[in-house]
Short mmCIF file of C-alpha atoms in Angstrom, two decimals:
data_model
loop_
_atom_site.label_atom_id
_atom_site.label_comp_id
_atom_site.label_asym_id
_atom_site.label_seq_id
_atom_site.Cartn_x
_atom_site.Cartn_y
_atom_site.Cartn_z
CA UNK Q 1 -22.11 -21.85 -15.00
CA UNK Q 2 -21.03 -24.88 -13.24
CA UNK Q 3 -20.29 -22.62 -9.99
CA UNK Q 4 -24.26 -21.95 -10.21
CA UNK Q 5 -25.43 -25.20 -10.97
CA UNK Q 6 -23.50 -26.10 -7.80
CA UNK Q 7 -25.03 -23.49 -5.23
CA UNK Q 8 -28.41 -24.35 -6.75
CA UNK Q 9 -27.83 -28.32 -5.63
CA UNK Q 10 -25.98 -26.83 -2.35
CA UNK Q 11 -29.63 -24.98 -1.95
CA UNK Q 12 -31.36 -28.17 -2.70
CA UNK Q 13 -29.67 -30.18 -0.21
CA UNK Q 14 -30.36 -28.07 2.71
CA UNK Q 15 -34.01 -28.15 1.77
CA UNK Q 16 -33.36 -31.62 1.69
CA UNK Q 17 -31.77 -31.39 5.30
CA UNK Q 18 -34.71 -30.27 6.65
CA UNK Q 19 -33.70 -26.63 7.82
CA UNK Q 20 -35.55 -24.04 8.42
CA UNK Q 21 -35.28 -20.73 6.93
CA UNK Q 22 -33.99 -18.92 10.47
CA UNK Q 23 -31.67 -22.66 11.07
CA UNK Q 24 -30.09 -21.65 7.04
CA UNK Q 25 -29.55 -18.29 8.01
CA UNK Q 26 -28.28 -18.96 11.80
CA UNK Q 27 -26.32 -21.76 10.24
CA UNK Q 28 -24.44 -18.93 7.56
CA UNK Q 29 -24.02 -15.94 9.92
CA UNK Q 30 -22.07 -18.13 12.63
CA UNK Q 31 -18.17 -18.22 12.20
CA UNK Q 32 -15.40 -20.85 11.69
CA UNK Q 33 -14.43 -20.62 15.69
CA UNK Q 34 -10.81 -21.80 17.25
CA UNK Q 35 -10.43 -21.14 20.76
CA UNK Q 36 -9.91 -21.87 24.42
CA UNK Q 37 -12.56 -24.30 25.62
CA UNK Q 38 -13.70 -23.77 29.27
CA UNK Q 39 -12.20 -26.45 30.19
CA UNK Q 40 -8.60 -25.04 28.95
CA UNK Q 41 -8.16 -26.61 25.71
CA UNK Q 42 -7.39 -24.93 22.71
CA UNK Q 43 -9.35 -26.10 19.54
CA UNK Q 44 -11.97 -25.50 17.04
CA UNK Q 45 -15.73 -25.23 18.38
CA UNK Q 46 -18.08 -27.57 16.34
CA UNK Q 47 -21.25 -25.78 17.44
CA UNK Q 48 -21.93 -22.20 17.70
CA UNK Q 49 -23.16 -22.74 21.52
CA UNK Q 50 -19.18 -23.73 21.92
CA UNK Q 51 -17.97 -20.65 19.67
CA UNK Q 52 -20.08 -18.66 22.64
CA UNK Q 53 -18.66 -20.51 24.85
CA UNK Q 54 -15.44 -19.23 24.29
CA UNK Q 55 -16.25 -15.97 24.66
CA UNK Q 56 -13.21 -13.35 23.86
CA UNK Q 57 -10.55 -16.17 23.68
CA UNK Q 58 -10.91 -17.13 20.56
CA UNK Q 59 -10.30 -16.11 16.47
CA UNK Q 60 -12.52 -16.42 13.63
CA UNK Q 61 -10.86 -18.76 11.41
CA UNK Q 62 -12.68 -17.65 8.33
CA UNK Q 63 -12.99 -14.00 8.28
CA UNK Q 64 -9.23 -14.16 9.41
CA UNK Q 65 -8.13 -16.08 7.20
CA UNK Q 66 -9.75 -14.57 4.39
CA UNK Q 67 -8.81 -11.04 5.63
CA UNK Q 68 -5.33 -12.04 5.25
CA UNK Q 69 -5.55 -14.08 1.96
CA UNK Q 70 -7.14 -11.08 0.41
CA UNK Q 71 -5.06 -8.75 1.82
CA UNK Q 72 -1.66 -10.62 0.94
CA UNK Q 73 -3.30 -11.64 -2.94
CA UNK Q 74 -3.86 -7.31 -2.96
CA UNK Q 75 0.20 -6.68 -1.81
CA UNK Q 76 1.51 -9.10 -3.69
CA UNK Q 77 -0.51 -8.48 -6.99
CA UNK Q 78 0.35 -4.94 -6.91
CA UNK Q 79 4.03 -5.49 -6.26
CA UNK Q 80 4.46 -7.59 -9.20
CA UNK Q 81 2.85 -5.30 -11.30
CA UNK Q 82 4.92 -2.17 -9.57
CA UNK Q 83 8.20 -4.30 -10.42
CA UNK Q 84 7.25 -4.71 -14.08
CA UNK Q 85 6.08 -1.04 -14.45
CA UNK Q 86 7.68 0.97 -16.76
CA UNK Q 87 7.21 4.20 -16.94
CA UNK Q 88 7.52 4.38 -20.55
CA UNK Q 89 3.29 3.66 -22.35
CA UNK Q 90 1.49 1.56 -20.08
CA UNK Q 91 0.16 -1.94 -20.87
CA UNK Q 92 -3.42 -2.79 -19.66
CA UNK Q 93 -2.89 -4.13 -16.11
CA UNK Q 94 -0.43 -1.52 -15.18
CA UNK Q 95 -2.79 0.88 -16.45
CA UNK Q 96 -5.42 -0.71 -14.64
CA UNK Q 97 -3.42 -0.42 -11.19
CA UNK Q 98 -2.20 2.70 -12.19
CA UNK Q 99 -5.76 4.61 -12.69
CA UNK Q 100 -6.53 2.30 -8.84
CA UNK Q 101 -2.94 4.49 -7.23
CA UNK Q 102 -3.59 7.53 -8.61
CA UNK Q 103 -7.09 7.58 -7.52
CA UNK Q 104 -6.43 7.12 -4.13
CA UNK Q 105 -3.41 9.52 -4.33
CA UNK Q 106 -5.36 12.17 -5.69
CA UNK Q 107 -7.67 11.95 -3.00
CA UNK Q 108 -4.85 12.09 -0.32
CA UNK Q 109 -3.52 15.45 -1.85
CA UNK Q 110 -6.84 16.72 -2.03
CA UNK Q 111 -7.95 15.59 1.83
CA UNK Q 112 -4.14 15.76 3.23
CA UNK Q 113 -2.65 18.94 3.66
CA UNK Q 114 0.10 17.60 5.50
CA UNK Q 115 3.71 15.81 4.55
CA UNK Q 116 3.63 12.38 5.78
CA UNK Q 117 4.18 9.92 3.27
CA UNK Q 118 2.72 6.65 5.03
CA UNK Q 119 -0.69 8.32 4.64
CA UNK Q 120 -0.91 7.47 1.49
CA UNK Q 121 0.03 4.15 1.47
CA UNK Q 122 -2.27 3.58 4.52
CA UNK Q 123 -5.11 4.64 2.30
CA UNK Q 124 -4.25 2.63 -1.05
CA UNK Q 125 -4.19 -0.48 1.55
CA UNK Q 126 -7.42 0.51 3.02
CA UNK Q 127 -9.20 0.95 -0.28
CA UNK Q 128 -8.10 -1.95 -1.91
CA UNK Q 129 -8.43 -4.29 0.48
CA UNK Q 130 -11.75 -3.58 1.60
CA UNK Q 131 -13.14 -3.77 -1.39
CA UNK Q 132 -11.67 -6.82 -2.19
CA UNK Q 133 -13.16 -7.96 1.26
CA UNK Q 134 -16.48 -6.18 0.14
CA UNK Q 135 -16.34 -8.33 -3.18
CA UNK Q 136 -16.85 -11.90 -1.45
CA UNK Q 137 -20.33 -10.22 -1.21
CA UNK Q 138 -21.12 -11.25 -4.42
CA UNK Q 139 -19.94 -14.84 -4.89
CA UNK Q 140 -23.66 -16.56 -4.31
CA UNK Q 141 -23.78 -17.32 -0.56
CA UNK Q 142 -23.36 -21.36 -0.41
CA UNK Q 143 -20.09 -22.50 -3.05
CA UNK Q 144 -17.62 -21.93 -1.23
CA UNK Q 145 -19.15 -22.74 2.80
CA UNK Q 146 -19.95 -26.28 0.72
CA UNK Q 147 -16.29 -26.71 -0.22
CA UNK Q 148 -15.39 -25.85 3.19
CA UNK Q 149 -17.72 -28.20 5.07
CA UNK Q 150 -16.91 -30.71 2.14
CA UNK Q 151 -13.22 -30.90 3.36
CA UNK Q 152 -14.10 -30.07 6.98
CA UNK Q 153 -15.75 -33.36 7.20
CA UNK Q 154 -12.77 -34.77 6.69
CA UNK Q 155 -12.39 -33.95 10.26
CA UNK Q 156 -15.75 -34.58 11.87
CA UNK Q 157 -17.03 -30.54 10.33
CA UNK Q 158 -19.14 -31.32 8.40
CA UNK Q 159 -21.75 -28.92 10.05
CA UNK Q 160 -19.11 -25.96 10.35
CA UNK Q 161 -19.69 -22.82 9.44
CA UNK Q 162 -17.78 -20.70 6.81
CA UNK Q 163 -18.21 -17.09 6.64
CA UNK Q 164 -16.25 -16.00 3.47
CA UNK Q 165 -17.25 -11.82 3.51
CA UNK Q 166 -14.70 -10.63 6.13
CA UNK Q 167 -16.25 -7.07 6.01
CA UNK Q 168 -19.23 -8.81 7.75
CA UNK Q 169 -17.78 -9.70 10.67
CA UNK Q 170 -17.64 -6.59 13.26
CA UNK Q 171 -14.33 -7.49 14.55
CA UNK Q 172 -12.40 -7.41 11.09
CA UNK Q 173 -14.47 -3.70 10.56
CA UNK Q 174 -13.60 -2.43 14.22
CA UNK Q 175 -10.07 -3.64 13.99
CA UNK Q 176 -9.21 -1.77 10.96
CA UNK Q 177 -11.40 1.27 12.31
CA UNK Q 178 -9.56 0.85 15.54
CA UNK Q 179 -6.42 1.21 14.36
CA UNK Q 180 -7.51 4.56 12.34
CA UNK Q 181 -7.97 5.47 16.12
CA UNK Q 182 -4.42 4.31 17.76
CA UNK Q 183 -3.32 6.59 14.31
CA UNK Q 184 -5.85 9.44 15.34
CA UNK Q 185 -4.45 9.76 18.80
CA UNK Q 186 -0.80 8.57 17.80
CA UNK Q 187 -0.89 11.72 15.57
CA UNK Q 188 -2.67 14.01 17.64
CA UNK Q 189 -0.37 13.78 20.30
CA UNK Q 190 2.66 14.06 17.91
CA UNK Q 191 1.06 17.01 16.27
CA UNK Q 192 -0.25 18.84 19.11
CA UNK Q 193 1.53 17.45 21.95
CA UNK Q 194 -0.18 15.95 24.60
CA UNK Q 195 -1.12 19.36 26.11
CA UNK Q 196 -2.38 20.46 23.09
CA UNK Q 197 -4.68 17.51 22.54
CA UNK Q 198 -6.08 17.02 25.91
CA UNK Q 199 -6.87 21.28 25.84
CA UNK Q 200 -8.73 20.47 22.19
CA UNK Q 201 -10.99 18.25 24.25
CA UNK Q 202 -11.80 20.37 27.10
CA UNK Q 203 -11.51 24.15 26.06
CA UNK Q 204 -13.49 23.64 22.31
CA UNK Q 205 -16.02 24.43 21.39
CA UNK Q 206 -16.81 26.84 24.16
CA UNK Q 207 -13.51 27.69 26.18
CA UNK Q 208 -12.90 26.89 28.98
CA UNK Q 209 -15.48 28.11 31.37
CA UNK Q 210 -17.48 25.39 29.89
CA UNK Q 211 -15.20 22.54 30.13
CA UNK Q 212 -17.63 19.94 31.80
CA UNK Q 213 -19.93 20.66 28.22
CA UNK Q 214 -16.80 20.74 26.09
CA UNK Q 215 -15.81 16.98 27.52
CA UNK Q 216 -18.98 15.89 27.38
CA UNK Q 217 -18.94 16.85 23.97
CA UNK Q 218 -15.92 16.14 22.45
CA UNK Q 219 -15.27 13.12 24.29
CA UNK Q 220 -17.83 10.94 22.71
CA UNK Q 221 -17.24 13.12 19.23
CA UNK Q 222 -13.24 11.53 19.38
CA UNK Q 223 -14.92 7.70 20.32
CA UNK Q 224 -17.96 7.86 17.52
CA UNK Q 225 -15.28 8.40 15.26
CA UNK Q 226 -13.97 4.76 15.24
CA UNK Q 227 -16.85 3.40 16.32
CA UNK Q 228 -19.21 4.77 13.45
CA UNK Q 229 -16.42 4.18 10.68
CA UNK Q 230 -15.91 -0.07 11.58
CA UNK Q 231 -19.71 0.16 12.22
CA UNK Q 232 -20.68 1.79 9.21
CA UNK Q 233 -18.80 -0.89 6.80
CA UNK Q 234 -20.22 -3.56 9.09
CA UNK Q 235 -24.04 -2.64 8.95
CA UNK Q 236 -23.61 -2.31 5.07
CA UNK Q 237 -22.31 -5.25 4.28
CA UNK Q 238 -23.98 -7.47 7.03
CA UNK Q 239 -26.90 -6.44 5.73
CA UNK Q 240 -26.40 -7.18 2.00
CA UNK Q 241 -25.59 -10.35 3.28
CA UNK Q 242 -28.33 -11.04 5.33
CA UNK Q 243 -30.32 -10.21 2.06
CA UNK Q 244 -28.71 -12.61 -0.18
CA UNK Q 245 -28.88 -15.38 2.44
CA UNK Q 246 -32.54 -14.50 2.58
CA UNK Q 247 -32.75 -14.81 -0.81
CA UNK Q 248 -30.86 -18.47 -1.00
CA UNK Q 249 -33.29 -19.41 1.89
CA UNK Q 250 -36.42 -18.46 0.33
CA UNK Q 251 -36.01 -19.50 -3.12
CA UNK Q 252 -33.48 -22.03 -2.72
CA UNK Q 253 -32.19 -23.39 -6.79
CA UNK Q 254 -34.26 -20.70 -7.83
CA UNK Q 255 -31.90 -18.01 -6.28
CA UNK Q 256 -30.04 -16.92 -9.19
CA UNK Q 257 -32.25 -14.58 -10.83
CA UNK Q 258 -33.07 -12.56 -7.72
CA UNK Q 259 -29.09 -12.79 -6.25
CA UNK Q 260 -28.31 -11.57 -9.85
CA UNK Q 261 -30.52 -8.63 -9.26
CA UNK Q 262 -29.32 -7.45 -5.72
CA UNK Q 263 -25.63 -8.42 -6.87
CA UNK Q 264 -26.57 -5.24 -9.31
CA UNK Q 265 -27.47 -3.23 -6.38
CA UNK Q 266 -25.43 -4.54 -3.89
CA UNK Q 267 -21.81 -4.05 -6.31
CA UNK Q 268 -22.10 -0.18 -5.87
CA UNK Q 269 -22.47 -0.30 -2.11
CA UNK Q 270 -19.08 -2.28 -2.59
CA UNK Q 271 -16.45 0.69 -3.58
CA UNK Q 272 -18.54 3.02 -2.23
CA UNK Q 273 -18.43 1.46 1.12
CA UNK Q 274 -14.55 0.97 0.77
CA UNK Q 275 -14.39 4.85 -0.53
CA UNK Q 276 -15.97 6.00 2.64
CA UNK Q 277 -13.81 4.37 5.13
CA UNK Q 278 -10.58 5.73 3.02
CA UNK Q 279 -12.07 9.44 2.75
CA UNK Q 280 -12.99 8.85 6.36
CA UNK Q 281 -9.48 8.20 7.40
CA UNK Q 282 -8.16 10.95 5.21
CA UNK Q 283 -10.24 13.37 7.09
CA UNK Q 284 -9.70 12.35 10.88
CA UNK Q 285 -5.71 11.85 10.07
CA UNK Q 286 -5.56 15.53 8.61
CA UNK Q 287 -7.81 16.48 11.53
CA UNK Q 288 -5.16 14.82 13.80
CA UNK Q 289 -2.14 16.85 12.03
CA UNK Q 290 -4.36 19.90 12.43
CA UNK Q 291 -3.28 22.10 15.72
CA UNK Q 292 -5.17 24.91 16.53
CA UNK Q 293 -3.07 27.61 18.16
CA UNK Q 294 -4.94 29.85 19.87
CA UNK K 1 -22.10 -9.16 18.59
CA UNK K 2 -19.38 -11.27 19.41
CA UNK K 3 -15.75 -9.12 19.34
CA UNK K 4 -12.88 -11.53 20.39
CA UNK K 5 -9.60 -11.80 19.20
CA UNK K 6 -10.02 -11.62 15.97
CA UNK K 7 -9.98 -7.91 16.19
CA UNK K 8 -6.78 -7.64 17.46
CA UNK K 9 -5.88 -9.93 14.51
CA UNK K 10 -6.77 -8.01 12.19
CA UNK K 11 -5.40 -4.46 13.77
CA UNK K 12 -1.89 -6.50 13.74
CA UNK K 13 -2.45 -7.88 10.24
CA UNK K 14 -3.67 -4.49 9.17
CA UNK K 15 -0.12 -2.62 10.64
CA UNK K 16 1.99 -5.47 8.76
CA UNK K 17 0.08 -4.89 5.10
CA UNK K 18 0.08 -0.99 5.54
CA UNK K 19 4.39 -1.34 5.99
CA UNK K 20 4.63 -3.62 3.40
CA UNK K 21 2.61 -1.33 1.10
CA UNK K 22 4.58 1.69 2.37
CA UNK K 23 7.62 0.08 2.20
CA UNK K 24 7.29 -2.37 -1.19
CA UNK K 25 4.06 -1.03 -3.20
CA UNK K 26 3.40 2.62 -2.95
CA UNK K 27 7.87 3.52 -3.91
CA UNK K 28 7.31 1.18 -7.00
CA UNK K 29 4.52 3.11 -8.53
CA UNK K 30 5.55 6.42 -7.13
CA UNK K 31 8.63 6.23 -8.96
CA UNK K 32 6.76 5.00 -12.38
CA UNK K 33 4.88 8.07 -12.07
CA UNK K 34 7.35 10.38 -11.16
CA UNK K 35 9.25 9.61 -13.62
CA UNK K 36 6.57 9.34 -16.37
CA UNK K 37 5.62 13.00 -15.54
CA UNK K 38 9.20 13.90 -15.68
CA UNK K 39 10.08 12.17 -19.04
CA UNK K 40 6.30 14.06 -19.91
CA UNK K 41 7.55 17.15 -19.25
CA UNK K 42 11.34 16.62 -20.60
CA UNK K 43 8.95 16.10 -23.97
CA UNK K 44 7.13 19.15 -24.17
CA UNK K 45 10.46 21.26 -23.13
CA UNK K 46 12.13 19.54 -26.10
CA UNK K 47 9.27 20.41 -28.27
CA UNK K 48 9.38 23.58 -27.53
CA UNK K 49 12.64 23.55 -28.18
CA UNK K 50 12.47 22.43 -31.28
CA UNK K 51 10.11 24.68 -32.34
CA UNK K 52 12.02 27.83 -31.77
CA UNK K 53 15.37 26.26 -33.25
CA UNK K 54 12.77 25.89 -36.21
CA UNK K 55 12.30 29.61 -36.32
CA UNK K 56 15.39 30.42 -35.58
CA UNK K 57 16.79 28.12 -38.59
CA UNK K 58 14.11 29.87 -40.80
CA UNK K 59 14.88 33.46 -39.90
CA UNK K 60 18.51 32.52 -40.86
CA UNK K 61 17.86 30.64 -44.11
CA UNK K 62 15.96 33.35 -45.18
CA UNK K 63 19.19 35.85 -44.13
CA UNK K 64 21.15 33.58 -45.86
CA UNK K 65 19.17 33.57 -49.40
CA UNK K 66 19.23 37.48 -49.25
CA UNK K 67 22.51 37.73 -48.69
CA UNK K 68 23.38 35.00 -51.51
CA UNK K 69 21.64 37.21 -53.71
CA UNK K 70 23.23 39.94 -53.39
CA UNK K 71 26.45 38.39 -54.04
CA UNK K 72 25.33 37.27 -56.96
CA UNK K 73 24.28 40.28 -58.00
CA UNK K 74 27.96 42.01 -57.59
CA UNK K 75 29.48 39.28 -59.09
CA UNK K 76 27.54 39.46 -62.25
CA UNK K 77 28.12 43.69 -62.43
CA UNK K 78 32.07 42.52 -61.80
CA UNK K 79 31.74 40.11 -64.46
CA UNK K 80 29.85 42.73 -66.61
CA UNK K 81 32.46 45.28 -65.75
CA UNK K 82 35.53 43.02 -66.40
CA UNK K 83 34.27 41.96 -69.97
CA UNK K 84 33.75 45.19 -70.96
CA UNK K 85 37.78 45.79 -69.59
CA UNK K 86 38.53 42.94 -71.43
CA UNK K 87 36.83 43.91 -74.85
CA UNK K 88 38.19 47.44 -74.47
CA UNK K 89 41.44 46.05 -74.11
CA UNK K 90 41.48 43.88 -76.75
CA UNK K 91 40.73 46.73 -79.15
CA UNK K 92 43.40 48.80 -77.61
CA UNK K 93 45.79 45.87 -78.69
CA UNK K 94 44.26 45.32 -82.18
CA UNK K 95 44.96 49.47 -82.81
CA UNK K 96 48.29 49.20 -81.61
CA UNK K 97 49.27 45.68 -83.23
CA UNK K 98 47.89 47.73 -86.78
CA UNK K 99 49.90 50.94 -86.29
CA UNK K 100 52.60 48.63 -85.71
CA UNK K 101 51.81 46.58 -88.99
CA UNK K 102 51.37 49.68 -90.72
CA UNK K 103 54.62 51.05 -89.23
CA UNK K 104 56.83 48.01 -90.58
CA UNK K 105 54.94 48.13 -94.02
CA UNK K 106 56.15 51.72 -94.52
CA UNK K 107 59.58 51.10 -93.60
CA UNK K 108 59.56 48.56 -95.82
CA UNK K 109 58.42 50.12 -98.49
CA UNK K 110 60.83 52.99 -97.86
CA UNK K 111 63.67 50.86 -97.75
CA UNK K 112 62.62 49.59 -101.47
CA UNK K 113 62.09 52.53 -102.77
CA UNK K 114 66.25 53.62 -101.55
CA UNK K 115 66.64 50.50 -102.58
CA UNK K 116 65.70 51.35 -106.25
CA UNK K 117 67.22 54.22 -105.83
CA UNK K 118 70.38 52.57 -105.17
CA UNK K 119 69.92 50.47 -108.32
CA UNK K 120 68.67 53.62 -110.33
CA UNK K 121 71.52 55.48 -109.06
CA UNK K 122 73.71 52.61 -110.09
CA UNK K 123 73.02 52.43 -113.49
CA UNK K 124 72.04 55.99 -114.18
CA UNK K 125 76.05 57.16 -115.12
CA UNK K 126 76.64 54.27 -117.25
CA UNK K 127 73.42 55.31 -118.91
CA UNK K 128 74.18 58.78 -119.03
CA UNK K 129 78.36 58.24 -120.07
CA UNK K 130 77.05 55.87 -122.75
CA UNK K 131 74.42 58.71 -124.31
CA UNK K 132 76.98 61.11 -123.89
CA UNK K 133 79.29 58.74 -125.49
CA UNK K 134 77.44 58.40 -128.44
CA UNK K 135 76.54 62.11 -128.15
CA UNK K 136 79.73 63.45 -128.50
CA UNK K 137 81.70 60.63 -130.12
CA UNK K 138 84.63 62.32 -129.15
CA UNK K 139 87.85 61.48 -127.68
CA UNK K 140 86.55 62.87 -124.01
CA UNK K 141 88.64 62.52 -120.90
CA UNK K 142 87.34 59.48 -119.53
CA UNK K 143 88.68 59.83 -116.53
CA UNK K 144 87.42 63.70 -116.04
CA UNK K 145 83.97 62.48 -117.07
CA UNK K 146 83.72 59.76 -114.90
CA UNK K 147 84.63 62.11 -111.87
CA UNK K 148 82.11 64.61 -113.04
CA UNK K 149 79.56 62.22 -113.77
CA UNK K 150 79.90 60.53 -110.60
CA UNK K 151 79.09 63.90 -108.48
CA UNK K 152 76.35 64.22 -110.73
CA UNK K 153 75.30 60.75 -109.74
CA UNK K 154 75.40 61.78 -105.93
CA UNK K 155 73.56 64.75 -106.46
CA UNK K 156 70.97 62.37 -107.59
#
């Protein structure tokens, strides 16, 4: 309870502040910025119109940061529990992270028809992580970016912005999804050579006296594929954010009841989000082990 | 949208936690489970097992009792069979043992009665010489008489 007495007085005090509704929501969508300054320096950007500034030269502190703290509590929270399994009757937590591995491996045997054994792992990491990623969601939008600017003022921050849901920033989504891709065509051309994979993209579907269709065709089919899988993740969770930060800005301390409601909505958009990108994966990877010999 | 390094921070943070899963996580649990199943399946084999020994321990008990009882049986007709031997015997025995009783009771008796005789035979001249003594009262030939009487004595 104290965590929501404090993001109802973290509410108050913005009202208090002055900001508008757009400035609160601006003010919670920007990112924790350190990068290359035009001028050459390296350092954090206390405005947003500096995080711009930097343009691609820089890293998002936050999402980062949490990305890897998340990631890193997952690994190391399952490997302590791995080293105490026994494979003798389960206690509760093993269970627990036992029903989590055999999940995803029964999905890999029943999407995977291949032998590769880093699959698997690839898609417990995956899962796992993004919905641990996907859970940040639900902590109410201002305790922890008060924390942060509390100690960032420390250092002249205290207007800094701290964006705690990594799955809502596009680069964290398209990074992952990207690398699904470097695996796609890694595999493809392992799989199928790279004859074999160029030939799937210009003599299917309609052999090859219609190769100019077939490219134009399966070209943007092999780029969506990336593309709609970090996008997909993004646009779900950016916008459950973008509703509970509405709801903070509209009803300020009174927030609770309605962020209680959408956290009820919003918590099975949370696996199910993380289920689709692993399924996703599982399907384009065996796709990429697939040759077609014709 | 703003894409910037932190993309390619993530792709490389990504590739580290997907070896260190491969490589630390996924083994650990793999093995649990592997060897769960296998200890699983160890269980129901020795179950089974057990269950046949069962009915193969009960198919021989019940051999077993069968057989007992017929032993039994033939010892208790050789039992039978031997006590009648030994009854039979026994009166064999008793028969004889009586014949010989009898046997030794006749002899006996015979020998008493030769043995009276003896006695009988004994007396029976001086018995006779002394009635023919007083018979006769006569000067008689002792000597002739005697001889005479004893021959009569033998003829006894």
């Amino acid at each position: 309870m104290a965590e929501l007495a404090e993001a109802a007085h973290a509410v108050a005090e913005h009202g208090a502040e002055g900001q508008s509704v757009q400035e609160y929501i601006q003010h919670h969508l920007s990112y924790l910025t350190y990068g290359r300054f035009p001028d050459g320096h390296w350092g954090l950007a206390h405005t947003p119109e500096e995080a711009t500034e930097m343009g691609f030269m820089s890293i998002h502190v936050d999402t980062m940061g949490w990305s890897l703290v998340l990631g890193a509590a997952f690994l190391l929270f399952f490997r302590y529990i791995g080293k105490r399994a026994t494979s003798d009757t389960p206690n509760g937590i093993q269970n627990f992270v036992e029903s989590i591995f055999e999940f995803v491996e029964a999905r890999v045997n029943e999407g995977f028809n291949y032998k590769n054994a880093y699959v698997a792992p690839l898609c417990l990491t995956l899962f796992v992580w993004i919905i641990l990623m996907n859970f940040m969601d639900i902590i109410p939008v201002d305790i922890i970016p008060e924390i942060a600017m509390a100690i960032g003022g420390i250092w002249g921050l205290e207007h800094m912005s701290f964006k705690i849901v990594p799955t809502t920033d596009p680069n964290i989504t398209m990074g992952m999804s990207l690398s699904v891709f470097v695996l796609i065509l890694y595999y493809s051309i392992k799989h199928k050579g790279i004859g074999g994979f160029l030939s799937e993209l210009a003599f299917h579907p309609f052999g090859k006296w219609m190769l100019p269709f077939n490219l134009i065709i399966e070209i943007p089919t092999l780029f969506a594929k990336p593309i709609s899988l970090g996008l997909r993740l993004f646009g779900n969770l950016y916008a459950g954010e973008l509703l509970f930060l509405l709801i903070a800005a509209l009803l300020g301390a009174y927030q609770l009841p309605a962020h209680f409601v959408w956290a009820v909505f919003h918590i099975l958009v949370i696996p199910l989000q993380a289920f689709v990108f692993m399924m996703l994966t599982i399907v384009y990877i065996n796709a990429a082990h697939e040759s077609h010999d014709h | 949208m703003d894409i910037n390094l932190t993309i390619f921070g993530q792709m490389f943070a990504f590739a580290v936690f997907w070896w260190f899963c491969a490589k630390y996580v996924w083994p650990l649990f793999m093995n649990v489970m592997n060897e769960r199943r296998q200890k699983i399946a160890d269980g129901l084999e020795a179950a089974a097992r057990a269950q046949k020994d069962l009915e193969l321990a009960q198919a021989k008990s019940t051999d077993q009792l069968k057989e007992a009882k017929a032993q039994a049986a033939t010892l208790i007709e050789q039992a039978n069979k031997r006590a009648a031997q030994i009854v039979e015997e026994a009166k064999d025995q008793a028969r004889e043992e009586g014949k010989r009783i009898i046997a030794g009771a006749n002899a006996e008796i015979e020998q008493e009665v030769n043995r009276a005789k003896e006695a009988l035979r004994a007396q029976i001249s001086s018995i006779a010489v002394a009635g023919a003594e007083k018979i006769l009262e006569r000067s008689i030939d002792k000597a002739a008489n005697e001889e005479m009487l004893n021959k009569l004595a033998a003829e006894l």
